[in-house]
mmCIF file with all atom_site columns, C-alpha atoms in Angstrom:
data_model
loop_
_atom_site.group_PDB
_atom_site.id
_atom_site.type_symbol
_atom_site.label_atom_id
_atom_site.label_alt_id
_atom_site.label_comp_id
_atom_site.label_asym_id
_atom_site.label_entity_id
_atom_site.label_seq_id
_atom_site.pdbx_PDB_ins_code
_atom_site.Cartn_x
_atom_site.Cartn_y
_atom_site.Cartn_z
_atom_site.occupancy
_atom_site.B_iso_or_equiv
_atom_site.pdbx_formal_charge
_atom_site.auth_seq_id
_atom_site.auth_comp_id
_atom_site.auth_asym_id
_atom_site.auth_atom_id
_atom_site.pdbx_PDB_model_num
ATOM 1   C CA . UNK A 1 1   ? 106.256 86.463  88.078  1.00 0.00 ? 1246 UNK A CA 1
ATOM 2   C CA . UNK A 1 2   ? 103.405 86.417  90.886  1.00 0.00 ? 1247 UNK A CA 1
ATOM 3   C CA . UNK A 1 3   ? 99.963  88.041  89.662  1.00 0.00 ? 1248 UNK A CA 1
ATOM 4   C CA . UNK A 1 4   ? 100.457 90.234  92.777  1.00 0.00 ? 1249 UNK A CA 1
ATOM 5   C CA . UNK A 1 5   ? 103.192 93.337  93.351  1.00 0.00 ? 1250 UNK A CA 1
ATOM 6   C CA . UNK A 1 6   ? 104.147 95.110  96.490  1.00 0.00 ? 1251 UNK A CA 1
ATOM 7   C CA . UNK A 1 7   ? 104.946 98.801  95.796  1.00 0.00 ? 1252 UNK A CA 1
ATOM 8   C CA . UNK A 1 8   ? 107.375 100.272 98.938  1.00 0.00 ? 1253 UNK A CA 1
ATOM 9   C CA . UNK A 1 9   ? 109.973 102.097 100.648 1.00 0.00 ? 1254 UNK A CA 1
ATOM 10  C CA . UNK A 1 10  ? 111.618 100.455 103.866 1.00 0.00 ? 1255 UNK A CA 1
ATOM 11  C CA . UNK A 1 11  ? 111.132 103.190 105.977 1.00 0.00 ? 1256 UNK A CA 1
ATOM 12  C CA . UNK A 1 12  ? 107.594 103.678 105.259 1.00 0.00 ? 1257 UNK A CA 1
ATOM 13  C CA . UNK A 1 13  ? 103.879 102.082 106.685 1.00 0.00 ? 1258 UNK A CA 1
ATOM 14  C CA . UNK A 1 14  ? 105.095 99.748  103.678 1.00 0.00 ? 1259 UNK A CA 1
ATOM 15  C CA . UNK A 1 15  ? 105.998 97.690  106.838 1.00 0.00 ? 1260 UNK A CA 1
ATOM 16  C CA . UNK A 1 16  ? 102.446 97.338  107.645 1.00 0.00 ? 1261 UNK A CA 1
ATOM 17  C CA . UNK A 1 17  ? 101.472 95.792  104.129 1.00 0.00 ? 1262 UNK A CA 1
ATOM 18  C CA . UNK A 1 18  ? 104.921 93.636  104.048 1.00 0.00 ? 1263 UNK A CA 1
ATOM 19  C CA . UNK A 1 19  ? 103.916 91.939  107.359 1.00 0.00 ? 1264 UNK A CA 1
ATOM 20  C CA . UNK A 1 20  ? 100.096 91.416  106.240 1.00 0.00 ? 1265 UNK A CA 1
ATOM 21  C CA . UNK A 1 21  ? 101.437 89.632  103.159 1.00 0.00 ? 1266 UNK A CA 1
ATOM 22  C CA . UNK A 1 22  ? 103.755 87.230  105.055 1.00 0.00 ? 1267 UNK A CA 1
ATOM 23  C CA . UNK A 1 23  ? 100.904 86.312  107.204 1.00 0.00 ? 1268 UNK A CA 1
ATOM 24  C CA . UNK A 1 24  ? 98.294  85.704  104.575 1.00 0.00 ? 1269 UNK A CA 1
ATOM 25  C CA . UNK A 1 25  ? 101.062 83.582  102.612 1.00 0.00 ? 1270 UNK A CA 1
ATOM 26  C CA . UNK A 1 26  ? 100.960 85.282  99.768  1.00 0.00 ? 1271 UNK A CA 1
ATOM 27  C CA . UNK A 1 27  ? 103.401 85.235  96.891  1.00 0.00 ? 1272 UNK A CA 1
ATOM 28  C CA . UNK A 1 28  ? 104.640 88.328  95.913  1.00 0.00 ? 1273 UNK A CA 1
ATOM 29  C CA . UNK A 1 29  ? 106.791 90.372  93.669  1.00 0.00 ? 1274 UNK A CA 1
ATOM 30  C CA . UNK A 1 30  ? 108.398 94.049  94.940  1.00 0.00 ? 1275 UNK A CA 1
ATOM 31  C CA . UNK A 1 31  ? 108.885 96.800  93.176  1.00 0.00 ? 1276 UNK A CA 1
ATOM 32  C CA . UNK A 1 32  ? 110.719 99.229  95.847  1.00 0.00 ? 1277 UNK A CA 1
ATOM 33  C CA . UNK A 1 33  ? 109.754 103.161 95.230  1.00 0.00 ? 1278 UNK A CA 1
ATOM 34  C CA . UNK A 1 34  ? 112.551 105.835 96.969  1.00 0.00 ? 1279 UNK A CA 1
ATOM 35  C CA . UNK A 1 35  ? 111.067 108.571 98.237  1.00 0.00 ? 1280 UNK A CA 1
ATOM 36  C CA . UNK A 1 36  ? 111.486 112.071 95.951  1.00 0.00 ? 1281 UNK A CA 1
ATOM 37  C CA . UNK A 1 37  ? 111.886 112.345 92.116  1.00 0.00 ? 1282 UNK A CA 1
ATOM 38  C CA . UNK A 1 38  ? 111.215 108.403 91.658  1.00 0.00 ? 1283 UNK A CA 1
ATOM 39  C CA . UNK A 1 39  ? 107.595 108.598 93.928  1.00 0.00 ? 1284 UNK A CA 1
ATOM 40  C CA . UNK A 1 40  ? 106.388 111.501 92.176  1.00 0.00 ? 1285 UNK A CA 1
ATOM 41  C CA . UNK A 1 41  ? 106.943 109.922 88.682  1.00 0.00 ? 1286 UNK A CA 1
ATOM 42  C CA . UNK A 1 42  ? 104.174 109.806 85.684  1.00 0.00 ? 1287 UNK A CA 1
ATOM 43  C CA . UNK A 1 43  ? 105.020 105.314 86.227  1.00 0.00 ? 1288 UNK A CA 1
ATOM 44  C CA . UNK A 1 44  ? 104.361 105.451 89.495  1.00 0.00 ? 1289 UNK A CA 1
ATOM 45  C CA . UNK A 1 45  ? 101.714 108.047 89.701  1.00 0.00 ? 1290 UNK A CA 1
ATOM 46  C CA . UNK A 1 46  ? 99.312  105.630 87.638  1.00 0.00 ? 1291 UNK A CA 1
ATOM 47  C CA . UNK A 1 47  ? 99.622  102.959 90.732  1.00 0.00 ? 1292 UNK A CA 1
ATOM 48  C CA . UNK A 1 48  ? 99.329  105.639 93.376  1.00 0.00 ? 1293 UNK A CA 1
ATOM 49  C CA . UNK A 1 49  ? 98.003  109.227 92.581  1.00 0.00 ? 1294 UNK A CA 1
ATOM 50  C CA . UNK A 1 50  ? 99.243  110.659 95.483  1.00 0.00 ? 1295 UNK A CA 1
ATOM 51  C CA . UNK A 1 51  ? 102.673 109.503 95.057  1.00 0.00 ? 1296 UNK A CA 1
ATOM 52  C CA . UNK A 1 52  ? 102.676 107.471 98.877  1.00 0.00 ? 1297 UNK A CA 1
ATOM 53  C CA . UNK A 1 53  ? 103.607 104.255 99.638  1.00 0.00 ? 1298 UNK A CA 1
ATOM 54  C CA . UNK A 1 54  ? 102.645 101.399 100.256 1.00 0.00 ? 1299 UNK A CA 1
ATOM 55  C CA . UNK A 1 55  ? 100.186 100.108 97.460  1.00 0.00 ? 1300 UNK A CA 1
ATOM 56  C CA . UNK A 1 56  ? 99.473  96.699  95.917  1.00 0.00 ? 1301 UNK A CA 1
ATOM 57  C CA . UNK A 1 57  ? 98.514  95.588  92.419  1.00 0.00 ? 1302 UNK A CA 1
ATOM 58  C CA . UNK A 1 58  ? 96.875  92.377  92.647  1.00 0.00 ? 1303 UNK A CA 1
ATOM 59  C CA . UNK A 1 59  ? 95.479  90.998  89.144  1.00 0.00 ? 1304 UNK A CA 1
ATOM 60  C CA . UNK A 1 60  ? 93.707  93.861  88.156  1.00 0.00 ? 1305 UNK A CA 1
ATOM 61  C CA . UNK A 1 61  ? 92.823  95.266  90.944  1.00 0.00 ? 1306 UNK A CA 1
ATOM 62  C CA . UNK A 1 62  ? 95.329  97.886  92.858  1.00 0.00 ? 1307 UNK A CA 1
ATOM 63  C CA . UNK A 1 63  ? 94.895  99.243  96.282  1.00 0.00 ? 1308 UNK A CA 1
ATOM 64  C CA . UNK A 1 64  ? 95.890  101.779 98.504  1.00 0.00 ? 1309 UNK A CA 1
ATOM 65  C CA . UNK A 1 65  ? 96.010  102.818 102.291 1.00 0.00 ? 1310 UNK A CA 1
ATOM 66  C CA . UNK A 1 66  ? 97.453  100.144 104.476 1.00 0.00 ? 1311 UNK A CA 1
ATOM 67  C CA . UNK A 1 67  ? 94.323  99.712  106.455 1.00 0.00 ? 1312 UNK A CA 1
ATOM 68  C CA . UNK A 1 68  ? 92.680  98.859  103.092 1.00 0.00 ? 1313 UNK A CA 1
ATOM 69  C CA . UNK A 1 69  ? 95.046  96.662  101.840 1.00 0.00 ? 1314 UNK A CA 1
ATOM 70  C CA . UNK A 1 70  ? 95.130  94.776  104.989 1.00 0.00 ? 1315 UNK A CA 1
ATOM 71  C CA . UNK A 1 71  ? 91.241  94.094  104.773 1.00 0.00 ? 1316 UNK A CA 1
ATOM 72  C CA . UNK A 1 72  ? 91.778  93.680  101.290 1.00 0.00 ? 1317 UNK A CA 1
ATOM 73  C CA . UNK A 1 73  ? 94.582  90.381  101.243 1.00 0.00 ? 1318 UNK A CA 1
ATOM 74  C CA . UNK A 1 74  ? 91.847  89.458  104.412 1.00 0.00 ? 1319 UNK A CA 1
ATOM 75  C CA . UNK A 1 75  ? 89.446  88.292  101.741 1.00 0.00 ? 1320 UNK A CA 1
ATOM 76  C CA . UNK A 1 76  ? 91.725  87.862  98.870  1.00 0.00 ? 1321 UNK A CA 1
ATOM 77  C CA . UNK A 1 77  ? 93.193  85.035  100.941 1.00 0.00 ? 1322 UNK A CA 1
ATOM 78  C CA . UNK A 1 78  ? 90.513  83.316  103.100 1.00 0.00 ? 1323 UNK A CA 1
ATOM 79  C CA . UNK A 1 79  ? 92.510  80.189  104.008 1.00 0.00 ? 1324 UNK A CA 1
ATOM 80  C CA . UNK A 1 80  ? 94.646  82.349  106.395 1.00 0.00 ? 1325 UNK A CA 1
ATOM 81  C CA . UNK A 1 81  ? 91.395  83.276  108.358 1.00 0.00 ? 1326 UNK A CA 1
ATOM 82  C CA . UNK A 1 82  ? 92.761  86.202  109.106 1.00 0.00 ? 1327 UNK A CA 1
ATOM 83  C CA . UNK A 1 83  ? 89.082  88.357  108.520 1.00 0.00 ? 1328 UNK A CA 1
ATOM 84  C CA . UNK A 1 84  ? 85.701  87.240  110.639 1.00 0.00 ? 1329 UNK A CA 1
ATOM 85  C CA . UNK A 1 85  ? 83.227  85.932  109.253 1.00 0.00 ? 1330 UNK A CA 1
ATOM 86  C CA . UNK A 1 86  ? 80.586  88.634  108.025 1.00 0.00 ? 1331 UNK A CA 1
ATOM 87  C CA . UNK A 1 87  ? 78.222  88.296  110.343 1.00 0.00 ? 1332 UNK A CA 1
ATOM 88  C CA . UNK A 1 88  ? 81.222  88.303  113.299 1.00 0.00 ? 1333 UNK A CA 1
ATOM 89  C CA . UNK A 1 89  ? 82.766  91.681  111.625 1.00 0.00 ? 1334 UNK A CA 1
ATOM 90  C CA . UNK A 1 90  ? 81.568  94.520  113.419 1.00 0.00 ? 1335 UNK A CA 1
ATOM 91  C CA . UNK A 1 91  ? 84.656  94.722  115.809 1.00 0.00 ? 1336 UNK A CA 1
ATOM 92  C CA . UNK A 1 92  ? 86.567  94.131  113.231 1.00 0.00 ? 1337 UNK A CA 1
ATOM 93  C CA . UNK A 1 93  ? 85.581  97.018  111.422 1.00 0.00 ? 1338 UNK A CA 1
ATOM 94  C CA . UNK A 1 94  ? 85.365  99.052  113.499 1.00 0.00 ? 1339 UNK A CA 1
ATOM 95  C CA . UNK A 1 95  ? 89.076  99.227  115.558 1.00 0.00 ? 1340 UNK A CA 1
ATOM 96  C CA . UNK A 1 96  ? 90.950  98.735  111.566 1.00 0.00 ? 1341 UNK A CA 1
ATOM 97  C CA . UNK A 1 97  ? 88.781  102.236 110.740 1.00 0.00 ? 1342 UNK A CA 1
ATOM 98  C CA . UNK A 1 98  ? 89.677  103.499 114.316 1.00 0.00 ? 1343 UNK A CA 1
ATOM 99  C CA . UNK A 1 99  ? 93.256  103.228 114.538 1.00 0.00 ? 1344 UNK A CA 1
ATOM 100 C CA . UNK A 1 100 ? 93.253  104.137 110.746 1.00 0.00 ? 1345 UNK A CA 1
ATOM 101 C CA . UNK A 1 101 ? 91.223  107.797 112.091 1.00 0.00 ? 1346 UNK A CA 1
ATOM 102 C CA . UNK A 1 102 ? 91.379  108.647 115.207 1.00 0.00 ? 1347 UNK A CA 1
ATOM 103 C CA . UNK A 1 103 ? 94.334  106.956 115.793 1.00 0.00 ? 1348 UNK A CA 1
ATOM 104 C CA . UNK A 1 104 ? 96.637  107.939 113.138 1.00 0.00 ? 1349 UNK A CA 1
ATOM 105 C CA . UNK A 1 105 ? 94.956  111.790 113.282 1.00 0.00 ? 1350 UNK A CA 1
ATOM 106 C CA . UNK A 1 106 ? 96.200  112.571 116.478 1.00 0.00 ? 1351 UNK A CA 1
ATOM 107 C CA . UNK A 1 107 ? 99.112  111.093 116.748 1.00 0.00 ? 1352 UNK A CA 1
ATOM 108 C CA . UNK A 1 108 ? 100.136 112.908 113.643 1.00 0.00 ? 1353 UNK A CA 1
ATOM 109 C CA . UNK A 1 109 ? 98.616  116.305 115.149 1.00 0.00 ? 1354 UNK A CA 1
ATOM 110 C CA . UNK A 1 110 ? 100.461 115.632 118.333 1.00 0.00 ? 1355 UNK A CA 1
ATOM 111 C CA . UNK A 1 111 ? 103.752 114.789 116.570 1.00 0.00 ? 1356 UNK A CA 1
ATOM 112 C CA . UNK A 1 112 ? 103.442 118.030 114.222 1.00 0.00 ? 1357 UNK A CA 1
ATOM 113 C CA . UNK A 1 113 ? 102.451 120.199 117.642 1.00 0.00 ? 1358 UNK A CA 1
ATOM 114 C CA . UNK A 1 114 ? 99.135  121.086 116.597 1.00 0.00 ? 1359 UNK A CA 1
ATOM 115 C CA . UNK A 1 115 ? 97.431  122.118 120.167 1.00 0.00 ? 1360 UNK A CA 1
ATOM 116 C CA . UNK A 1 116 ? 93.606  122.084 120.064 1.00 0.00 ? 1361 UNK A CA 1
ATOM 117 C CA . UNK A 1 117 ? 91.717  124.043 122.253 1.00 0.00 ? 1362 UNK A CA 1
ATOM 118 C CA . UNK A 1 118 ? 88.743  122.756 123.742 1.00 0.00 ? 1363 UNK A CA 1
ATOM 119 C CA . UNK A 1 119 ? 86.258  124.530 121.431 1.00 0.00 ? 1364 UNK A CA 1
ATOM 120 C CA . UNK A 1 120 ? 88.107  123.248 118.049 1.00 0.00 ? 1365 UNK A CA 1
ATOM 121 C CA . UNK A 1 121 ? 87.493  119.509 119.696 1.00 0.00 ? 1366 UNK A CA 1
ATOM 122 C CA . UNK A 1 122 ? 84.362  119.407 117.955 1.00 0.00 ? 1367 UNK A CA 1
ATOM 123 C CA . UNK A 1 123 ? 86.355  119.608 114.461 1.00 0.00 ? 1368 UNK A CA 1
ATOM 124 C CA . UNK A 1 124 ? 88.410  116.822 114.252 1.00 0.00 ? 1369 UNK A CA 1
ATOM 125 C CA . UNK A 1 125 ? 87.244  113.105 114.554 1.00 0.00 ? 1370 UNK A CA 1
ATOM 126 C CA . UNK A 1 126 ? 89.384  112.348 117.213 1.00 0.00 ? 1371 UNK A CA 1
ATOM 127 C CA . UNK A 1 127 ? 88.250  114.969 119.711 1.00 0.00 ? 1372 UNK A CA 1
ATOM 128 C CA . UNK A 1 128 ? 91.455  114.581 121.857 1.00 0.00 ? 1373 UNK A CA 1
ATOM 129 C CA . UNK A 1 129 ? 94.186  112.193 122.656 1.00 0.00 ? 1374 UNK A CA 1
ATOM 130 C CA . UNK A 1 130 ? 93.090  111.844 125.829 1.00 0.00 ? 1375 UNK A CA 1
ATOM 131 C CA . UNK A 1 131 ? 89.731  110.029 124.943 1.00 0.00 ? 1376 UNK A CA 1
ATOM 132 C CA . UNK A 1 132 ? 91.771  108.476 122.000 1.00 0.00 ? 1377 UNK A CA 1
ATOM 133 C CA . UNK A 1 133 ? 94.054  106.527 124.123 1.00 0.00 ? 1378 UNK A CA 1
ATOM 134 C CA . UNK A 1 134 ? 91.634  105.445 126.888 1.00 0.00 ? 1379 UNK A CA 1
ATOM 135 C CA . UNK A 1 135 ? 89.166  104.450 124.129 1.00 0.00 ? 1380 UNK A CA 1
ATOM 136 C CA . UNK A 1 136 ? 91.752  102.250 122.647 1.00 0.00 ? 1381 UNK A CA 1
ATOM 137 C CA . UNK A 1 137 ? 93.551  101.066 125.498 1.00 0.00 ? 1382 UNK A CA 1
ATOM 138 C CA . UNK A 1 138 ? 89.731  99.930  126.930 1.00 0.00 ? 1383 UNK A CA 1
ATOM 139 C CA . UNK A 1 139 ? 89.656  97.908  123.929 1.00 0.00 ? 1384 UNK A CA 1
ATOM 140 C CA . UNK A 1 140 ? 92.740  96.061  124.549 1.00 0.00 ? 1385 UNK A CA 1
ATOM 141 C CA . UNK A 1 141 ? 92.018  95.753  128.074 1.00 0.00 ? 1386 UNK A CA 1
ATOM 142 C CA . UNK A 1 142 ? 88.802  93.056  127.408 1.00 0.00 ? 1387 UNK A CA 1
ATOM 143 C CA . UNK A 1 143 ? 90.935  90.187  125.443 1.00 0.00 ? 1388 UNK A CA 1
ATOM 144 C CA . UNK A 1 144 ? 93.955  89.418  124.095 1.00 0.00 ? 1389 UNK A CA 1
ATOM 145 C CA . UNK A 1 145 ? 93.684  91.097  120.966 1.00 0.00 ? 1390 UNK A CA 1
ATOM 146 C CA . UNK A 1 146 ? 91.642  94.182  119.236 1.00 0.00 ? 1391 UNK A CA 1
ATOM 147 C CA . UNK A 1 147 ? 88.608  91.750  117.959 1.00 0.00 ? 1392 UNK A CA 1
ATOM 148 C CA . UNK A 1 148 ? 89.053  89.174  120.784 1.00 0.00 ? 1393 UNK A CA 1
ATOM 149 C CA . UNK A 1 149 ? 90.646  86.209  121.657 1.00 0.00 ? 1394 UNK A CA 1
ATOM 150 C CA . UNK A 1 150 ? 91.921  85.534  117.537 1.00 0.00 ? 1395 UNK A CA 1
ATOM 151 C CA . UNK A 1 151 ? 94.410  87.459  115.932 1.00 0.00 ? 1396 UNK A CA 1
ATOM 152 C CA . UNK A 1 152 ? 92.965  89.178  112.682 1.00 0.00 ? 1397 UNK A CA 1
ATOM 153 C CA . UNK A 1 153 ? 93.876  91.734  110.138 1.00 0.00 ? 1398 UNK A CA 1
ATOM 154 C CA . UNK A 1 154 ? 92.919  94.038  112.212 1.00 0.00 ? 1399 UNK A CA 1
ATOM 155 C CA . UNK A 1 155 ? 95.687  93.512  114.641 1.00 0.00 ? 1400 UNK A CA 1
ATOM 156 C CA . UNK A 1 156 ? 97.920  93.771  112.033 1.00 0.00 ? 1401 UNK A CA 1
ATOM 157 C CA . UNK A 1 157 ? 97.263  97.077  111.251 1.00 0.00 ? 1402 UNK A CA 1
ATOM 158 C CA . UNK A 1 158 ? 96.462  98.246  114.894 1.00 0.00 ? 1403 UNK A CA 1
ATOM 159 C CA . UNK A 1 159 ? 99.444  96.757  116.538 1.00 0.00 ? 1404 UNK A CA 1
ATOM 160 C CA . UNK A 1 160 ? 101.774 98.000  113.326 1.00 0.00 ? 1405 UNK A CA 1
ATOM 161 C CA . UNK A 1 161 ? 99.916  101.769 114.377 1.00 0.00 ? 1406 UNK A CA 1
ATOM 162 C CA . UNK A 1 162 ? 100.933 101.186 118.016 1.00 0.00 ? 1407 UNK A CA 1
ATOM 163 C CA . UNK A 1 163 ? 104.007 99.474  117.795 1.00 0.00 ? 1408 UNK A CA 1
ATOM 164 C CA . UNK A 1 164 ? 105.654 102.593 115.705 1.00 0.00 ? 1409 UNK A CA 1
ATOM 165 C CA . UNK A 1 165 ? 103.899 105.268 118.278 1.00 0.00 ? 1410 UNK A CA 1
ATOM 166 C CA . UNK A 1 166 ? 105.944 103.645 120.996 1.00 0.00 ? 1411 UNK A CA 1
ATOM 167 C CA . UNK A 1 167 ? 109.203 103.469 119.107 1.00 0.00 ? 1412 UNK A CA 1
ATOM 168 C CA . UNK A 1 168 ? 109.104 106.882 118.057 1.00 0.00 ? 1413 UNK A CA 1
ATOM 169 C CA . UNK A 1 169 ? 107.709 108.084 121.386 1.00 0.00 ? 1414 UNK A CA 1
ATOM 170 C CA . UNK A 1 170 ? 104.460 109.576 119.512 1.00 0.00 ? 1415 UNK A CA 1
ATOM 171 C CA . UNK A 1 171 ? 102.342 107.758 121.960 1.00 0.00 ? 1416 UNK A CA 1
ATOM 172 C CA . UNK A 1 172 ? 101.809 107.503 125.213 1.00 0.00 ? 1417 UNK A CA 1
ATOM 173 C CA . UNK A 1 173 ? 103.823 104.320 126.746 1.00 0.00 ? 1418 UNK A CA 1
ATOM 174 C CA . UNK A 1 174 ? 101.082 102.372 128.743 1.00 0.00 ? 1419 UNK A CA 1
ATOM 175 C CA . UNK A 1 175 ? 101.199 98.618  129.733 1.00 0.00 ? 1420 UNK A CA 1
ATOM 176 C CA . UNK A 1 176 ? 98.111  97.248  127.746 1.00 0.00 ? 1421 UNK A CA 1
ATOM 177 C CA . UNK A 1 177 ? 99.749  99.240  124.381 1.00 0.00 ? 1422 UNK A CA 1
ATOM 178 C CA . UNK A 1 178 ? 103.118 97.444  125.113 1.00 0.00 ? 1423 UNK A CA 1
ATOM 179 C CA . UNK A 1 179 ? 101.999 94.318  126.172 1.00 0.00 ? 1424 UNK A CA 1
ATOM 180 C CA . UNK A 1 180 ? 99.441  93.730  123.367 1.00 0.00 ? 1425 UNK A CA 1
ATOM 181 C CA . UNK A 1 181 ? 102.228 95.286  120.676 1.00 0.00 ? 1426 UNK A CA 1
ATOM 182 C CA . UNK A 1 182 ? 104.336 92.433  121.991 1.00 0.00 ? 1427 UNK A CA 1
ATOM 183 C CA . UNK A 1 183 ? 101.828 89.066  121.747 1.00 0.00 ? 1428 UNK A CA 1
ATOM 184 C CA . UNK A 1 184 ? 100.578 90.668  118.834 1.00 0.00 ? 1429 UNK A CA 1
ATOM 185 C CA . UNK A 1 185 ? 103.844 90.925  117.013 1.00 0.00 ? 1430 UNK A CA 1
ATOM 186 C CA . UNK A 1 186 ? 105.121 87.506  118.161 1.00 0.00 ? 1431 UNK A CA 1
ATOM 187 C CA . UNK A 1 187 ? 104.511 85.822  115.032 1.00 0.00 ? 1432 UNK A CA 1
ATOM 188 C CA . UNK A 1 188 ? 106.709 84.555  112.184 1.00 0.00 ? 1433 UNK A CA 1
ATOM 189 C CA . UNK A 1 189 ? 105.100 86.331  109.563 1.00 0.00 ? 1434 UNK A CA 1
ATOM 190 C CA . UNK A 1 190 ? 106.347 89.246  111.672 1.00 0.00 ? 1435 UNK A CA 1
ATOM 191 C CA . UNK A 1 191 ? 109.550 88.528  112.002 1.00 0.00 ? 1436 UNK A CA 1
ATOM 192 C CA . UNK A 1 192 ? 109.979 87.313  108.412 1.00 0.00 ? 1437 UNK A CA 1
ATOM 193 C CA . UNK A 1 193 ? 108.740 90.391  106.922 1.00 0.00 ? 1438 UNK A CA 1
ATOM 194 C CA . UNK A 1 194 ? 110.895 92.876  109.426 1.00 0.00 ? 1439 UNK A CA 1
ATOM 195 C CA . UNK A 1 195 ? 114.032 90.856  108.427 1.00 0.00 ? 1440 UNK A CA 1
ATOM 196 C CA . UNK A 1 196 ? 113.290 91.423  104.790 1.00 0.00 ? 1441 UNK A CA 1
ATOM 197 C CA . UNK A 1 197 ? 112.624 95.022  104.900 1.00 0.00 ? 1442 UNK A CA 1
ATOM 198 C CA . UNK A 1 198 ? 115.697 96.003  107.397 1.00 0.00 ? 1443 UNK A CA 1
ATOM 199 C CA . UNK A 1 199 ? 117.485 93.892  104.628 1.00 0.00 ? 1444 UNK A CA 1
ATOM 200 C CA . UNK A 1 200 ? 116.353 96.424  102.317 1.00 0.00 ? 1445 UNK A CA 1
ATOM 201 C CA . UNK A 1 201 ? 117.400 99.516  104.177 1.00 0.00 ? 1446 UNK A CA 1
ATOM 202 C CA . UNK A 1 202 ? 121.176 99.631  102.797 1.00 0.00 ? 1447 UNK A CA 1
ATOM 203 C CA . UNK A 1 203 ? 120.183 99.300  99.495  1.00 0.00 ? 1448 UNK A CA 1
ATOM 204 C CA . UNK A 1 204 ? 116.709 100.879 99.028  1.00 0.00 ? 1449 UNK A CA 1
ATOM 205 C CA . UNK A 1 205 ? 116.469 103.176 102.648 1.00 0.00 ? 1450 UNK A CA 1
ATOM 206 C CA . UNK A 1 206 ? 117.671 106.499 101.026 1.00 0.00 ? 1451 UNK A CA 1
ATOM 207 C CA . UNK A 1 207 ? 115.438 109.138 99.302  1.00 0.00 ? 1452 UNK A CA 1
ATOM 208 C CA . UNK A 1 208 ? 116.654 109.437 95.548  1.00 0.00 ? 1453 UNK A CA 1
#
């Protein structure tokens, strides 16, 4: 048994976490949770208080919220070089916590049809999709990926964000989204971990 297990569901952000762990090399044991009765169990409740997947227990240590666990096997597993160094990580920071905030916020609002008028901007961290997307699609507009010309963590996560806004037509279709979704996602670990969790789907892709 590997010191490290991946808690998810198929058709959840678990996708996110699976793909982060093929590309840091990690070995891994999964423990998939349906969504319903089984999520909201006492067992599963200890890992995860609010009952969501994904989450990782990793030693002793467990952690929740993709964009943390992403940052999180970043360090855990250096040799992959897949986090800046510390003094390089401002960028890095900053676009993981953005597409985790902003990002997520208002595509959620949007998808959910929560309209915001101008003077309840000022409320939400996001102010409006509008400055969202050209804020983000700036940043991909200066290198080949969110941090620069090397593929982090970061990308992971950001790329994962955009790459299901565009499938599900939550987000805006614009050239530097797609074209950065696709270099960005044209990696083995990628593909390795997407084969493994449509795999899954038959057997573990129903609620309970």
């Amino acid at each position: 048994m590997s010191d490290l297990t991946f808690y998810t569901h198929p058709r959840s952000r678990g996708r996110i976490v699976r793909w982060m762990l093929h590309e840091v090399g990690a070995d891994y044991d999964v423990e998939y949770v349906k969504y319903g009765e089984t999520m909201s169990q006492e067992a599963y409740r200890k890992i995860n208080p609010m009952g969501k997947v994904p989450a990782i227990r990793h030693g002793d240590a467990t952690v929740t919220e993709c964009a943390a666990i992403c940052a999180y096997l970043a360090d855990a597993f250096p040799d992959a070089g897949l986090a800046p160094p510390l003094d390089q990580r401002a960028d890095y920071y900053r676009w993981l916590f953005y597409a985790a905030g902003p990002v997520e916020s208002a595509i959620i609002n949007a998808a959910l049809g929560v309209e915001l008028k101008p003077e309840q901007e000022g409320f939400v961290g996001y102010g409006n999709m509008r400055r969202v997307l050209d804020t983000l699609e700036g940043a991909l507009s200066k290198s080949d990926y969110i941090c620069g010309s090397t593929f982090t963590a970061a990308d992971v996560y950001v790329a994962s964000q955009i790459g299901f806004g565009l499938q599900f037509g939550t987000l805006e279709k614009r050239k530097a989204f797609e074209t950065y979704v696709q270099r960005a996602t044209d990696r083995d670990a990628h593909r390795e971990a997407n084969k493994l969790d449509d795999a899954a789907m038959a057997e573990h892709g129903q609620a309970d």
